[in-house]
Tab-separated table of C-alpha atoms in Angstrom:
chain	number	residue	atom	x	y	z
A	1239	MET	CA	99.424	89.112	87.588
A	1240	THR	CA	102.283	88.323	90.197
A	1241	LYS	CA	101.371	87.125	93.926
A	1242	VAL	CA	103.069	86.862	97.020
A	1243	LYS	CA	103.247	83.256	97.575
A	1244	ASP	CA	104.382	82.036	94.053
A	1245	PRO	CA	106.739	85.024	91.556
A	1246	ARG	CA	106.282	83.510	88.919
A	1247	ALA	CA	102.511	83.090	88.723
A	1248	ASN	CA	100.485	84.886	86.340
A	1249	ASP	CA	96.533	84.200	87.735
A	1250	ILE	CA	94.483	85.863	89.289
A	1251	ASP	CA	92.664	84.154	91.496
A	1252	ASN	CA	93.490	86.341	94.599
A	1253	PRO	CA	94.252	89.584	93.851
A	1254	SER	CA	94.222	90.567	97.733
A	1255	GLU	CA	97.658	88.661	97.020
A	1256	MET	CA	99.243	90.297	94.691
A	1257	TRP	CA	102.814	92.537	94.833
A	1258	CYS	CA	103.088	93.021	91.407
A	1259	THR	CA	101.490	93.795	88.777
A	1260	PHE	CA	103.647	92.698	85.530
A	1261	PRO	CA	106.350	90.619	86.456
A	1262	SER	CA	109.503	90.459	83.757
A	1263	HIS	CA	108.462	87.480	82.598
A	1264	LEU	CA	104.855	88.501	81.569
A	1265	ILE	CA	105.912	92.106	80.460
A	1266	GLU	CA	108.000	90.426	77.212
A	1267	SER	CA	104.615	88.976	75.663
A	1268	LEU	CA	102.203	92.418	76.687
A	1269	LYS	CA	103.692	94.619	73.564
A	1270	ASN	CA	100.092	95.563	72.432
A	1271	LEU	CA	98.708	97.053	75.230
A	1272	LYS	CA	97.774	100.343	74.927
A	1273	ALA	CA	95.988	101.743	78.686
A	1274	ILE	CA	96.770	100.500	82.192
A	1275	GLU	CA	94.326	101.354	85.199
A	1276	LEU	CA	94.782	100.260	88.572
A	1277	SER	CA	92.850	100.669	92.147
A	1278	SER	CA	92.218	99.496	95.318
A	1279	CYS	CA	94.870	96.245	95.375
A	1280	ASP	CA	96.234	96.869	99.234
A	1281	SER	CA	99.133	94.727	98.680
A	1282	LEU	CA	100.927	95.632	95.499
A	1283	GLU	CA	103.790	97.161	95.808
A	1284	VAL	CA	105.670	96.929	91.858
A	1285	ILE	CA	104.159	97.969	88.644
A	1286	PHE	CA	106.612	97.039	86.367
A	1287	GLN	CA	109.650	94.693	87.794
A	1288	LEU	CA	112.460	95.294	85.072
A	1289	GLU	CA	114.717	94.033	87.124
A	1290	GLU	CA	114.811	90.162	86.066
A	1291	LEU	CA	114.153	90.907	82.362
A	1292	ASN	CA	117.119	89.389	80.226
A	1293	PHE	CA	118.632	90.314	77.236
A	1294	GLU	CA	121.939	89.840	75.258
A	1295	GLU	CA	124.149	92.623	74.771
A	1296	SER	CA	123.903	92.943	71.595
A	1297	HIS	CA	119.831	93.355	71.424
A	1298	VAL	CA	118.701	96.355	73.100
A	1299	GLU	CA	114.899	95.341	73.774
A	1300	SER	CA	112.189	97.329	73.596
A	1301	VAL	CA	109.105	97.041	76.035
A	1302	LEU	CA	105.466	98.200	76.628
A	1303	ASP	CA	106.598	100.500	73.070
A	1304	GLN	CA	102.507	100.801	72.522
A	1305	LEU	CA	101.515	102.330	75.934
A	1306	LYS	CA	99.945	105.382	75.676
A	1307	LYS	CA	97.801	105.847	79.631
A	1308	LEU	CA	98.898	104.311	83.448
A	1309	ASN	CA	96.529	105.601	85.739
A	1310	LEU	CA	97.472	104.195	89.249
A	1311	TYR	CA	94.567	104.690	92.103
A	1312	ASN	CA	94.351	104.275	95.743
A	1313	LEU	CA	97.615	101.480	95.836
A	1314	PRO	CA	98.467	102.040	99.357
A	1315	ASN	CA	101.552	100.335	99.473
A	1316	LEU	CA	102.874	101.125	96.163
A	1317	MET	CA	106.894	101.577	96.156
A	1318	HIS	CA	107.900	101.669	92.767
A	1319	ILE	CA	106.085	102.309	89.909
A	1320	TRP	CA	109.164	101.151	87.533
A	1321	LYS	CA	111.684	98.736	89.514
A	1322	LYS	CA	115.255	99.176	88.014
A	1323	GLY	CA	116.059	97.113	85.039
A	1324	PRO	CA	119.006	96.878	82.852
A	1325	GLU	CA	120.867	99.581	81.648
A	1326	ILE	CA	119.841	98.524	78.224
A	1327	ILE	CA	116.128	98.631	78.105
A	1328	MET	CA	114.368	100.598	75.689
A	1329	GLY	CA	110.574	100.597	75.940
A	1330	PHE	CA	107.441	103.056	77.128
A	1331	LYS	CA	108.315	105.631	74.364
A	1332	ASN	CA	104.320	106.118	73.356
A	1333	LEU	CA	103.123	106.731	77.502
A	1334	ARG	CA	101.132	110.101	76.847
A	1335	LEU	CA	99.424	110.680	80.104
A	1336	LEU	CA	100.554	109.435	83.608
A	1337	GLU	CA	98.418	109.845	86.702
A	1338	VAL	CA	98.921	108.586	90.306
A	1339	SER	CA	96.186	109.371	93.258
A	1340	GLY	CA	96.410	107.901	96.571
A	1341	CYS	CA	99.610	106.188	96.515
A	1342	LYS	CA	100.648	106.507	100.051
A	1343	SER	CA	103.487	104.670	100.385
A	1344	LEU	CA	105.360	105.248	97.218
A	1345	THR	CA	108.331	108.410	97.445
A	1346	TYR	CA	108.943	109.099	93.807
A	1347	LEU	CA	107.757	108.403	90.541
A	1348	PHE	CA	110.727	107.749	88.390
A	1349	SER	CA	114.735	107.344	88.179
A	1350	PRO	CA	116.337	109.588	85.703
A	1351	SER	CA	116.934	106.047	83.325
A	1352	ILE	CA	113.316	105.287	83.461
A	1353	ALA	CA	112.102	109.358	82.638
A	1354	LYS	CA	114.581	109.054	79.669
A	1355	LEU	CA	112.408	106.634	77.849
A	1356	LEU	CA	109.176	108.229	77.739
A	1357	VAL	CA	110.196	110.943	74.959
A	1358	MET	CA	106.178	111.402	74.453
A	1359	LEU	CA	104.864	111.856	77.732
A	1360	GLU	CA	102.733	114.934	77.850
A	1361	GLU	CA	101.016	115.015	81.125
A	1362	ILE	CA	101.934	113.901	85.285
A	1363	GLN	CA	99.636	113.853	87.817
A	1364	VAL	CA	100.086	113.139	90.985
A	1365	THR	CA	97.815	113.506	93.765
A	1366	LYS	CA	97.341	112.570	97.426
A	1367	CYS	CA	100.409	110.695	98.109
A	1368	GLU	CA	101.372	111.363	101.421
A	1369	LYS	CA	105.452	110.375	101.289
A	1370	ILE	CA	106.597	111.490	98.015
A	1371	GLU	CA	109.116	113.850	98.512
A	1372	GLU	CA	110.252	114.270	94.613
A	1373	ILE	CA	109.044	113.311	91.454
A	1374	LEU	CA	112.767	112.300	90.001
A	1375	ILE	CA	114.743	111.170	91.814
A	1376	ARG	CA	118.589	111.270	91.597
A	1377	ALA	CA	120.687	109.311	89.357
A	1378	THR	CA	122.744	106.456	90.613
A	1379	GLU	CA	126.129	106.118	90.366
A	1380	GLU	CA	125.057	103.362	87.434
A	1381	GLU	CA	123.034	105.809	85.840
A	1382	LYS	CA	124.226	108.285	83.239
A	1383	GLU	CA	123.232	111.896	84.365
A	1384	GLU	CA	120.373	112.623	81.660
A	1385	LYS	CA	119.694	116.605	81.555
A	1386	ASN	CA	117.057	116.235	78.429
A	1387	LEU	CA	114.176	114.918	79.701
A	1388	PHE	CA	110.171	115.981	79.298
A	1389	HIS	CA	109.937	117.646	76.226
A	1390	LYS	CA	107.035	116.939	75.251
A	1391	VAL	CA	105.528	117.419	78.925
A	1392	ASN	CA	102.526	120.106	78.669
A	1393	SER	CA	100.846	120.126	81.998
A	1394	ILE	CA	101.516	118.631	85.646
A	1395	LEU	CA	99.482	118.839	88.401
A	1396	LEU	CA	100.863	118.356	91.769
A	1397	ARG	CA	97.992	118.103	94.669
A	1398	ASP	CA	97.437	117.493	97.958
A	1399	LEU	CA	101.802	115.944	98.615
A	1400	PRO	CA	102.881	116.960	102.385
A	1401	ASN	CA	105.919	116.159	101.695
A	1402	LEU	CA	106.931	117.276	98.351
A	1403	LYS	CA	110.050	119.505	98.143
A	1404	CYS	CA	110.870	119.295	94.780
A	1405	PHE	CA	110.306	118.018	91.526
A	1406	CYS	CA	114.219	116.617	91.389
A	1407	ASN	CA	117.029	117.865	94.002
A	1408	GLU	CA	120.098	117.595	91.138
A	1409	ALA	CA	120.300	120.609	88.294
A	1410	ILE	CA	118.668	118.219	85.654
A	1411	ALA	CA	115.126	118.430	83.766
A	1412	PHE	CA	115.540	122.360	83.718
A	1413	GLU	CA	114.565	122.803	79.570
A	1414	TRP	CA	110.016	122.298	79.487
A	1415	PRO	CA	109.832	123.701	76.087
A	1416	SER	CA	106.152	121.991	76.082
A	1417	LEU	CA	104.873	123.034	79.789
A	1418	LYS	CA	101.837	124.859	79.261
A	1419	LYS	CA	100.012	124.246	82.869
A	1420	MET	CA	101.051	123.897	85.953
A	1421	MET	CA	98.838	123.209	88.893
A	1422	VAL	CA	100.445	123.019	92.521
A	1423	ILE	CA	97.671	122.901	95.325
A	1424	ARG	CA	97.962	122.069	98.753
A	1425	CYS	CA	101.800	120.790	98.980
A	1426	PRO	CA	103.039	122.878	101.561
A	1427	ASN	CA	106.710	122.325	101.957
A	1428	LEU	CA	107.213	122.739	97.670
A	1429	ARG	CA	109.794	125.561	97.631
A	1430	MET	CA	111.486	124.963	94.280
A	1431	PHE	CA	111.200	122.811	90.899
A	1432	VAL	CA	114.704	121.990	90.543
A	1433	PRO	CA	117.828	123.501	91.469
A	1434	SER	CA	119.170	125.229	88.663
A	1435	ASN	CA	117.854	127.667	86.235
A	1436	LEU	CA	114.164	126.884	84.236
A	1437	LYS	CA	113.611	127.306	80.658
A	1438	THR	CA	109.416	127.193	80.332
A	1439	PRO	CA	109.202	129.540	77.503
A	1440	GLU	CA	105.499	128.489	77.181
A	1441	LEU	CA	104.195	128.615	80.501
A	1442	GLU	CA	102.727	131.976	81.876
A	1443	GLY	CA	101.449	131.077	85.362
A	1444	VAL	CA	101.353	128.244	88.190
A	1445	TYR	CA	97.655	127.651	89.029
A	1446	GLU	CA	96.734	126.747	92.828
A	1447	ASP	CA	93.401	125.856	91.624
A	1448	ILE	CA	91.874	123.359	89.456
A	1449	GLU	CA	89.362	125.408	87.833
A	1450	PHE	CA	92.768	127.843	86.571
A	1451	LYS	CA	91.256	130.598	88.209
A	1452	THR	CA	94.387	131.662	90.717
A	1453	SER	CA	97.543	131.835	89.231
A	1454	GLN	CA	100.858	133.447	89.474
A	1455	TRP	CA	103.998	134.217	88.249
A	1456	LYS	CA	107.378	135.846	89.450
A	1457	GLY	CA	109.474	135.578	86.252
A	1458	ASP	CA	110.417	132.482	86.353
A	1459	LEU	CA	109.364	128.729	87.795
A	1460	ASN	CA	111.018	128.731	90.896
A	1461	ALA	CA	110.719	132.056	91.760
A	1462	THR	CA	107.176	131.419	91.725
A	1463	ILE	CA	107.329	128.337	93.154
A	1464	GLU	CA	109.197	129.836	95.902
A	1465	HIS	CA	106.761	132.730	96.260
A	1466	ILE	CA	103.753	130.149	96.781
A	1467	PHE	CA	105.853	128.749	99.729
A	1468	LYS	CA	106.689	131.936	101.309
A	1469	GLY	CA	102.728	132.712	100.941
A	1470	LYS	CA	102.236	129.479	103.048
A	1471	VAL	CA	104.339	130.023	105.780
């Protein structure tokens, strides 16, 4: 663990002062970690600090490949789940579940360079994150544009996200061959999923409750999201 007073420390004597859970020097030694659950740490700003990972150009490093579940609850100052790392990084290839709730300072979940690593991700749950505007942010100039993302995701829950406007604000992530469950609950500003034609062959409706009682479907996901939005204004 990392503390504000000493960015190279790895003790947890005072959890209230932690700003980073997994700094770069610690990540490399946690190859067998399978699940992470973090909650109620007010000072935490970063989960995975990737910026200082140092790899030789000839060696592509793989980190936290055994991690399957990541649950983050009530982290009011969290700003980054993954903080930018080297382009050659590989890892997180077995992550199945990402659940984020009550993270009031978070504005997005992942960048395209991180999303492309999550080849086994099946479930995304995001609730009560007041500042989130999009789930996947735009690619930077340094990042390559990735179009083939989230092929294994079968369930998405978006709930109580007052500022969420879209899943992604550029024409990527438009193929969702495994998506079967989509829940959108109290997201009053969500007007579209992504600004492109979507392929969701397994999806039959968007539910507005977690009991799967009320669903909408208007031919495709974007049209359905737009219909739900118009019904709220």
